[in-house]
PDB file of C-alpha atoms in Angstrom:
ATOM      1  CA  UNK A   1      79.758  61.600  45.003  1.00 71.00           C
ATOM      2  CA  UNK A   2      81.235  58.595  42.432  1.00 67.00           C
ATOM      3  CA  UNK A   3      80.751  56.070  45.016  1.00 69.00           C
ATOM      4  CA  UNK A   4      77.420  57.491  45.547  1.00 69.00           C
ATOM      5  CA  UNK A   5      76.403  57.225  41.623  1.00 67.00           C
ATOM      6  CA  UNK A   6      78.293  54.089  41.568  1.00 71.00           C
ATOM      7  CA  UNK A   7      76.166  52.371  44.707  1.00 73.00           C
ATOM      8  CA  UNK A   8      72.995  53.932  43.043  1.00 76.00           C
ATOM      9  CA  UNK A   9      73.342  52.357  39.242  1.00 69.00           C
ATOM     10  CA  UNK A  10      74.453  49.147  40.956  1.00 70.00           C
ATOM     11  CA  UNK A  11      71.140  49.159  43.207  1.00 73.00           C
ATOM     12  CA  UNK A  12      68.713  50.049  39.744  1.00 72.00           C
ATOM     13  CA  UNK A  13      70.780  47.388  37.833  1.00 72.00           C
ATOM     14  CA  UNK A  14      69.790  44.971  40.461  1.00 74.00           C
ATOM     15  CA  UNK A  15      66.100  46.038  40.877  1.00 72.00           C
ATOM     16  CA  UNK A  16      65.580  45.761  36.969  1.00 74.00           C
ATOM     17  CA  UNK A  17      67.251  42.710  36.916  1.00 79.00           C
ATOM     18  CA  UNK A  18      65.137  41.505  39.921  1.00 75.00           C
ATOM     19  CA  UNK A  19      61.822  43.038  37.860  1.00 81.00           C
ATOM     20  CA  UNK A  20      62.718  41.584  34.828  1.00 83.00           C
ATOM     21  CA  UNK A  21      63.314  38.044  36.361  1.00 83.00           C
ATOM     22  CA  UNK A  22      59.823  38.771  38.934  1.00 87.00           C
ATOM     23  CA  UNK A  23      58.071  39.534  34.937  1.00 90.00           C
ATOM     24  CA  UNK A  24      59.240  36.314  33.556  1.00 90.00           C
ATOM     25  CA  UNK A  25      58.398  34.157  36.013  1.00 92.00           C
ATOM     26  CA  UNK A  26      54.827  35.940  36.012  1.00 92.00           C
ATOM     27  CA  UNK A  27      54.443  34.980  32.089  1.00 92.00           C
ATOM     28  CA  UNK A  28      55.880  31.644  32.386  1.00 91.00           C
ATOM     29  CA  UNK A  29      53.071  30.816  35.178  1.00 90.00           C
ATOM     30  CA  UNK A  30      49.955  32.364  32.772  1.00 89.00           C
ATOM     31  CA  UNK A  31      51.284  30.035  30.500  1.00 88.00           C
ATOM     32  CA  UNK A  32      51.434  26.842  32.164  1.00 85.00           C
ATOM     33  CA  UNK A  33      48.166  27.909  33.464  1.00 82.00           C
ATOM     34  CA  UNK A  34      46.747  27.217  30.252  1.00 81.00           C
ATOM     35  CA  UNK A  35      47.954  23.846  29.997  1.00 80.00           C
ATOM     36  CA  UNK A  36      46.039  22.680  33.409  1.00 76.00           C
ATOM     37  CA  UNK A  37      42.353  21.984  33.060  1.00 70.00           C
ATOM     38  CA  UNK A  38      40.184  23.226  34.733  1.00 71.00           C
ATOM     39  CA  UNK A  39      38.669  20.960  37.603  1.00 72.00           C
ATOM     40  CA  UNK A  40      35.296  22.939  38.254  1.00 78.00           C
ATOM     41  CA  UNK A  41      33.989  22.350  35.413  1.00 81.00           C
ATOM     42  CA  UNK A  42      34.016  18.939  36.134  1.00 83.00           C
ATOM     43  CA  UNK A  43      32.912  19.210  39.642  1.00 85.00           C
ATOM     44  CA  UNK A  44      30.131  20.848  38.828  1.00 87.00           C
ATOM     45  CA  UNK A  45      28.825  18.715  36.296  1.00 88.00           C
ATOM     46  CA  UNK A  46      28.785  15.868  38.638  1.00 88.00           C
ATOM     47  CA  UNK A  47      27.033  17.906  41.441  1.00 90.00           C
ATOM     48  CA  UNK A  48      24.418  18.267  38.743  1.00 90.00           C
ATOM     49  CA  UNK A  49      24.017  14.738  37.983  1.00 91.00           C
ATOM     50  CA  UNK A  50      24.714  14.257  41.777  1.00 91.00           C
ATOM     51  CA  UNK A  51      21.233  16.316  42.806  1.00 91.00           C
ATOM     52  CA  UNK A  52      18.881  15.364  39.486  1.00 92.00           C
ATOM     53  CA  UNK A  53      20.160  11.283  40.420  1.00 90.00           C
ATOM     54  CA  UNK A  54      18.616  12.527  43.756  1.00 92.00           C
ATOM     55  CA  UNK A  55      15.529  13.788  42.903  1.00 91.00           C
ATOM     56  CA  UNK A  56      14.523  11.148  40.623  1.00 92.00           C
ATOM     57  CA  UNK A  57      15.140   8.900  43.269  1.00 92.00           C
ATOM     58  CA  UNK A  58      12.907  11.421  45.973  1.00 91.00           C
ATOM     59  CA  UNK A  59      10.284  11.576  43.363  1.00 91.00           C
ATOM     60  CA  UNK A  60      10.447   7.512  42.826  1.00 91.00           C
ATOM     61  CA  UNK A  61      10.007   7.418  46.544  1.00 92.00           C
ATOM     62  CA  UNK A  62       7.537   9.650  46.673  1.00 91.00           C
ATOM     63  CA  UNK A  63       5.331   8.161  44.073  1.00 91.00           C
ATOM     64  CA  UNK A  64       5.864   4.375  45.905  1.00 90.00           C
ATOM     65  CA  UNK A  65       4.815   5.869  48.951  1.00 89.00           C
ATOM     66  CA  UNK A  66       1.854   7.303  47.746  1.00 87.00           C
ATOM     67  CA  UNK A  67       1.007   3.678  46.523  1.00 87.00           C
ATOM     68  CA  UNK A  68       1.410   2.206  50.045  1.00 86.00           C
ATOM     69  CA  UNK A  69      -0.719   4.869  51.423  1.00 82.00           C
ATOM     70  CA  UNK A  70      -3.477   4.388  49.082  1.00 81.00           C
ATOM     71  CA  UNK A  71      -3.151   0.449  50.208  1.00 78.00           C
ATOM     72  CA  UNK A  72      -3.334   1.723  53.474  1.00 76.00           C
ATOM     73  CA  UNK A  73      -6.187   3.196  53.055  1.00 73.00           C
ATOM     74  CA  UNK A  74      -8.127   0.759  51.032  1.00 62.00           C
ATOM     75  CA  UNK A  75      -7.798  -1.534  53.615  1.00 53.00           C
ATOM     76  CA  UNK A  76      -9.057  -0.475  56.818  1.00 48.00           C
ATOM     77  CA  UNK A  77      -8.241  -3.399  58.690  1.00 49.00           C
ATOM     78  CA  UNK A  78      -4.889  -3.045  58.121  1.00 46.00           C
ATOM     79  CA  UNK A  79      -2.574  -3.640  60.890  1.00 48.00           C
ATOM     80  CA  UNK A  80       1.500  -3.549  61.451  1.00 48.00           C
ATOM     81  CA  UNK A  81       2.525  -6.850  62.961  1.00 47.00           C
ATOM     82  CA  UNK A  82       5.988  -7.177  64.864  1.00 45.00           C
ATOM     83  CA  UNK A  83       9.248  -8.027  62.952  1.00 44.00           C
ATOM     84  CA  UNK A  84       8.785 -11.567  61.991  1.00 48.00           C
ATOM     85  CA  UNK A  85      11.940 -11.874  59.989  1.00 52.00           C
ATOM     86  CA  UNK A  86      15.563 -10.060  59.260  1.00 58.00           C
ATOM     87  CA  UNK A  87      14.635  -7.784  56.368  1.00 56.00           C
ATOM     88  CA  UNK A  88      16.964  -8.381  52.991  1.00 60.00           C
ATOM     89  CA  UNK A  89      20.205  -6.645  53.009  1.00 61.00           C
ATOM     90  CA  UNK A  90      20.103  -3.302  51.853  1.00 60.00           C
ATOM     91  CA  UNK A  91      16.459  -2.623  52.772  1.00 60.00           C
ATOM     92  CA  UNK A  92      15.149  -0.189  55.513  1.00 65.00           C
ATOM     93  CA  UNK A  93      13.734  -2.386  57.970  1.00 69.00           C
ATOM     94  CA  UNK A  94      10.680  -0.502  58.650  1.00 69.00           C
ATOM     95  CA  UNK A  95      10.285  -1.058  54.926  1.00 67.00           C
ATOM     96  CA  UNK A  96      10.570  -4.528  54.683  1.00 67.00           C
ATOM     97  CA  UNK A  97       7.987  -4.702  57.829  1.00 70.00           C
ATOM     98  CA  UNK A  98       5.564  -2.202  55.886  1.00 69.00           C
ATOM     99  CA  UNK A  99       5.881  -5.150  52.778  1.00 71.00           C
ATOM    100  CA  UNK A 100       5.025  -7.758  54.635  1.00 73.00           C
ATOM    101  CA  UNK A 101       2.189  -6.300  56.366  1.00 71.00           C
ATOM    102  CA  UNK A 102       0.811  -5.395  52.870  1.00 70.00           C
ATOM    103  CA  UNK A 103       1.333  -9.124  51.208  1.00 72.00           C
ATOM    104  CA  UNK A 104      -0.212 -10.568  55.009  1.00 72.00           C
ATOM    105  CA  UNK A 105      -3.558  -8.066  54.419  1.00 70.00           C
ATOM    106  CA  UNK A 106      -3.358  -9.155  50.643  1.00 66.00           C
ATOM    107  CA  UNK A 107      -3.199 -12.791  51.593  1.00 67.00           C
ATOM    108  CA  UNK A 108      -6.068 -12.519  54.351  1.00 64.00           C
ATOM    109  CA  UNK A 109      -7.592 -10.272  51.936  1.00 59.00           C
ATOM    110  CA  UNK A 110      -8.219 -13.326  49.460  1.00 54.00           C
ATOM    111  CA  UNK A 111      -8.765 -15.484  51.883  1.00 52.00           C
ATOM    112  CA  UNK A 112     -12.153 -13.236  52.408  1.00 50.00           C
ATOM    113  CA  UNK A 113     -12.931 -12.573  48.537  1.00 48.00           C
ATOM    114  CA  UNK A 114     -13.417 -16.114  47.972  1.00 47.00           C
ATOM    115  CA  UNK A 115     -16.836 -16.487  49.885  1.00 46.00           C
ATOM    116  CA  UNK A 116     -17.778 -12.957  49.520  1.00 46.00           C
ATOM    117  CA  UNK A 117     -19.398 -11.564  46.403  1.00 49.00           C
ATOM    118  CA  UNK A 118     -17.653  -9.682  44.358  1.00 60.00           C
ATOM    119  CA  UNK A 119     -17.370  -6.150  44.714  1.00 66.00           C
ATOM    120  CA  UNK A 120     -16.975  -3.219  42.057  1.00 73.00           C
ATOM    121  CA  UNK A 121     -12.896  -2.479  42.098  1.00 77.00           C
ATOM    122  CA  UNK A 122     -11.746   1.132  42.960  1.00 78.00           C
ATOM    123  CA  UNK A 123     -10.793   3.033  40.020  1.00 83.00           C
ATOM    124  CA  UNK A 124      -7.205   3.708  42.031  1.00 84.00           C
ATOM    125  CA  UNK A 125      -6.813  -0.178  42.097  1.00 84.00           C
ATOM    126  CA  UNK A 126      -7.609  -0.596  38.314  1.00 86.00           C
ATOM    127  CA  UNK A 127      -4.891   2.375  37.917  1.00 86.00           C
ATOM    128  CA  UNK A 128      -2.323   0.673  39.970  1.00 87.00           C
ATOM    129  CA  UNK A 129      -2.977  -2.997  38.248  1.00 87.00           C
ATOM    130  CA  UNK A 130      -2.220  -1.059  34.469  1.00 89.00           C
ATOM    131  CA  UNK A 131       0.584   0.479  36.000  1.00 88.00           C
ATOM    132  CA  UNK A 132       2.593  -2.523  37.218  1.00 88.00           C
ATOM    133  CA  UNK A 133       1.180  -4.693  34.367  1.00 88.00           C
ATOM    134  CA  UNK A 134       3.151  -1.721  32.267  1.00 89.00           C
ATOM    135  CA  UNK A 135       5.922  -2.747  34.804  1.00 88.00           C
ATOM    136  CA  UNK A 136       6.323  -6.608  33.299  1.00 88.00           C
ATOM    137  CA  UNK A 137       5.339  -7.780  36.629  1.00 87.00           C
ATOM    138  CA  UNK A 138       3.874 -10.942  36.758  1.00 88.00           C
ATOM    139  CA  UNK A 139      -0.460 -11.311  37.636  1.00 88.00           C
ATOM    140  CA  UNK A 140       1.007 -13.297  40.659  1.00 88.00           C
ATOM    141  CA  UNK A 141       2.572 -10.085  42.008  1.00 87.00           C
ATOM    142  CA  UNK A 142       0.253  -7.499  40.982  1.00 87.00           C
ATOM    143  CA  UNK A 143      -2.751  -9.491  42.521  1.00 86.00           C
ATOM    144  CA  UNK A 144      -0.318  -9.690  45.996  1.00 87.00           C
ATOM    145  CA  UNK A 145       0.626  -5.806  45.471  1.00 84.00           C
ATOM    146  CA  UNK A 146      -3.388  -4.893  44.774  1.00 82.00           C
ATOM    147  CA  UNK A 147      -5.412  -7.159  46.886  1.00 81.00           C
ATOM    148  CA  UNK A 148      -6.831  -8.443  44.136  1.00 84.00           C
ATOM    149  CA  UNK A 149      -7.358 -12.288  42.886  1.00 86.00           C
ATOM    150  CA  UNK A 150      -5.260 -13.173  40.054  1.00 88.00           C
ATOM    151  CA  UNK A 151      -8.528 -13.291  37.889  1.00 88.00           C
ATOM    152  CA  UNK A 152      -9.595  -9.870  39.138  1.00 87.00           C
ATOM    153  CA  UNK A 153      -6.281  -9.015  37.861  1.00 88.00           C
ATOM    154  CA  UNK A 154      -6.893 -10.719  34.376  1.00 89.00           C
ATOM    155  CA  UNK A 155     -10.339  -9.296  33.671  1.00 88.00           C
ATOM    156  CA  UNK A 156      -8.679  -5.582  35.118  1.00 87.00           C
ATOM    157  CA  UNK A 157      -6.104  -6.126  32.340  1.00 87.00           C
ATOM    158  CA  UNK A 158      -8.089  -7.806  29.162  1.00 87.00           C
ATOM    159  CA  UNK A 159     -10.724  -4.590  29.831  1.00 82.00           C
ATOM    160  CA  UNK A 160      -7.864  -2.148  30.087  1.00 77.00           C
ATOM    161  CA  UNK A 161      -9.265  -0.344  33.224  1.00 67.00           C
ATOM    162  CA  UNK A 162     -13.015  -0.197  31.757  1.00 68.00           C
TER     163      UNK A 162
END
């Protein structure tokens, strides 16, 4: 009976020992917990800048595509020629080929305005000339981007859309 109280302290001395060092190691962890940041945090602020960096850029799509569109339709002659050159690095392709097609119809486009008379300008043309004159973008480019002559520009500009 001895050996069997002996065996039996021995056994509870070594589970409170073993509970005792399983309790310290449990605090010591909680506390170095608190010196680790936490990472989350920052991953979730940059998958919020991640998806507003991505809508601006939809909506800025969005809006220049709308402006092609209305070219598009403005011009009813408008036709997509074949590739005629490599497009610039970092540009879609079938972007660079809707460009060019727009500065070709602007080009033939002048080519026509200067024996015809002139014709009352589209209130979404007088919009889009304020707009990129807002831009900084030279009278050059605006007239190319609206089908416009540069002094169809000028006048669109010195009235302020009126």
């Amino acid at each position: 009976m001895v050996k069997y109280l002996i065996i039996t302290y021995y056994i509870e001395v070594k589970l409170l020992d073993l509970s005792i060092l399983l309790m310290s190691i449990g605090i010591f962890l909680i506390i170095i917990s608190f010196f680790f940041k936490n990472s989350s945090k920052k991953i979730e602020q940059d998958v919020e800048e991640l998806s507003i960096s991505i809508f601006q850029e939809t909506n800025n799509l969005k809006r220049r595509l709308k402006i092609v569109e209305e070219e598009l339709l403005l011009e009813p002659e408008f036709q997509v020629k074949s590739k005629s050159s490599i497009p610039p690095k970092g540009q879609d392709p079938k972007v660079h080929q809707v460009m060019q097609a727009v500065q070709q119809a602007a080009q033939s486009s002048k080519v026509g305005q200067t024996t015809a008379p002139a014709k009352p300008i589209h209130q979404i043309i007088i919009s889009q000339v304020l707009e990129l004159n807002k831009q900084g973008l030279s009278v050059a480019d605006i007239s190319i981007r609206s089908n416009l002559t540069e002094e169809q520009v000028r006048q669109v500009i010195a009235n302020g859309g009126r």
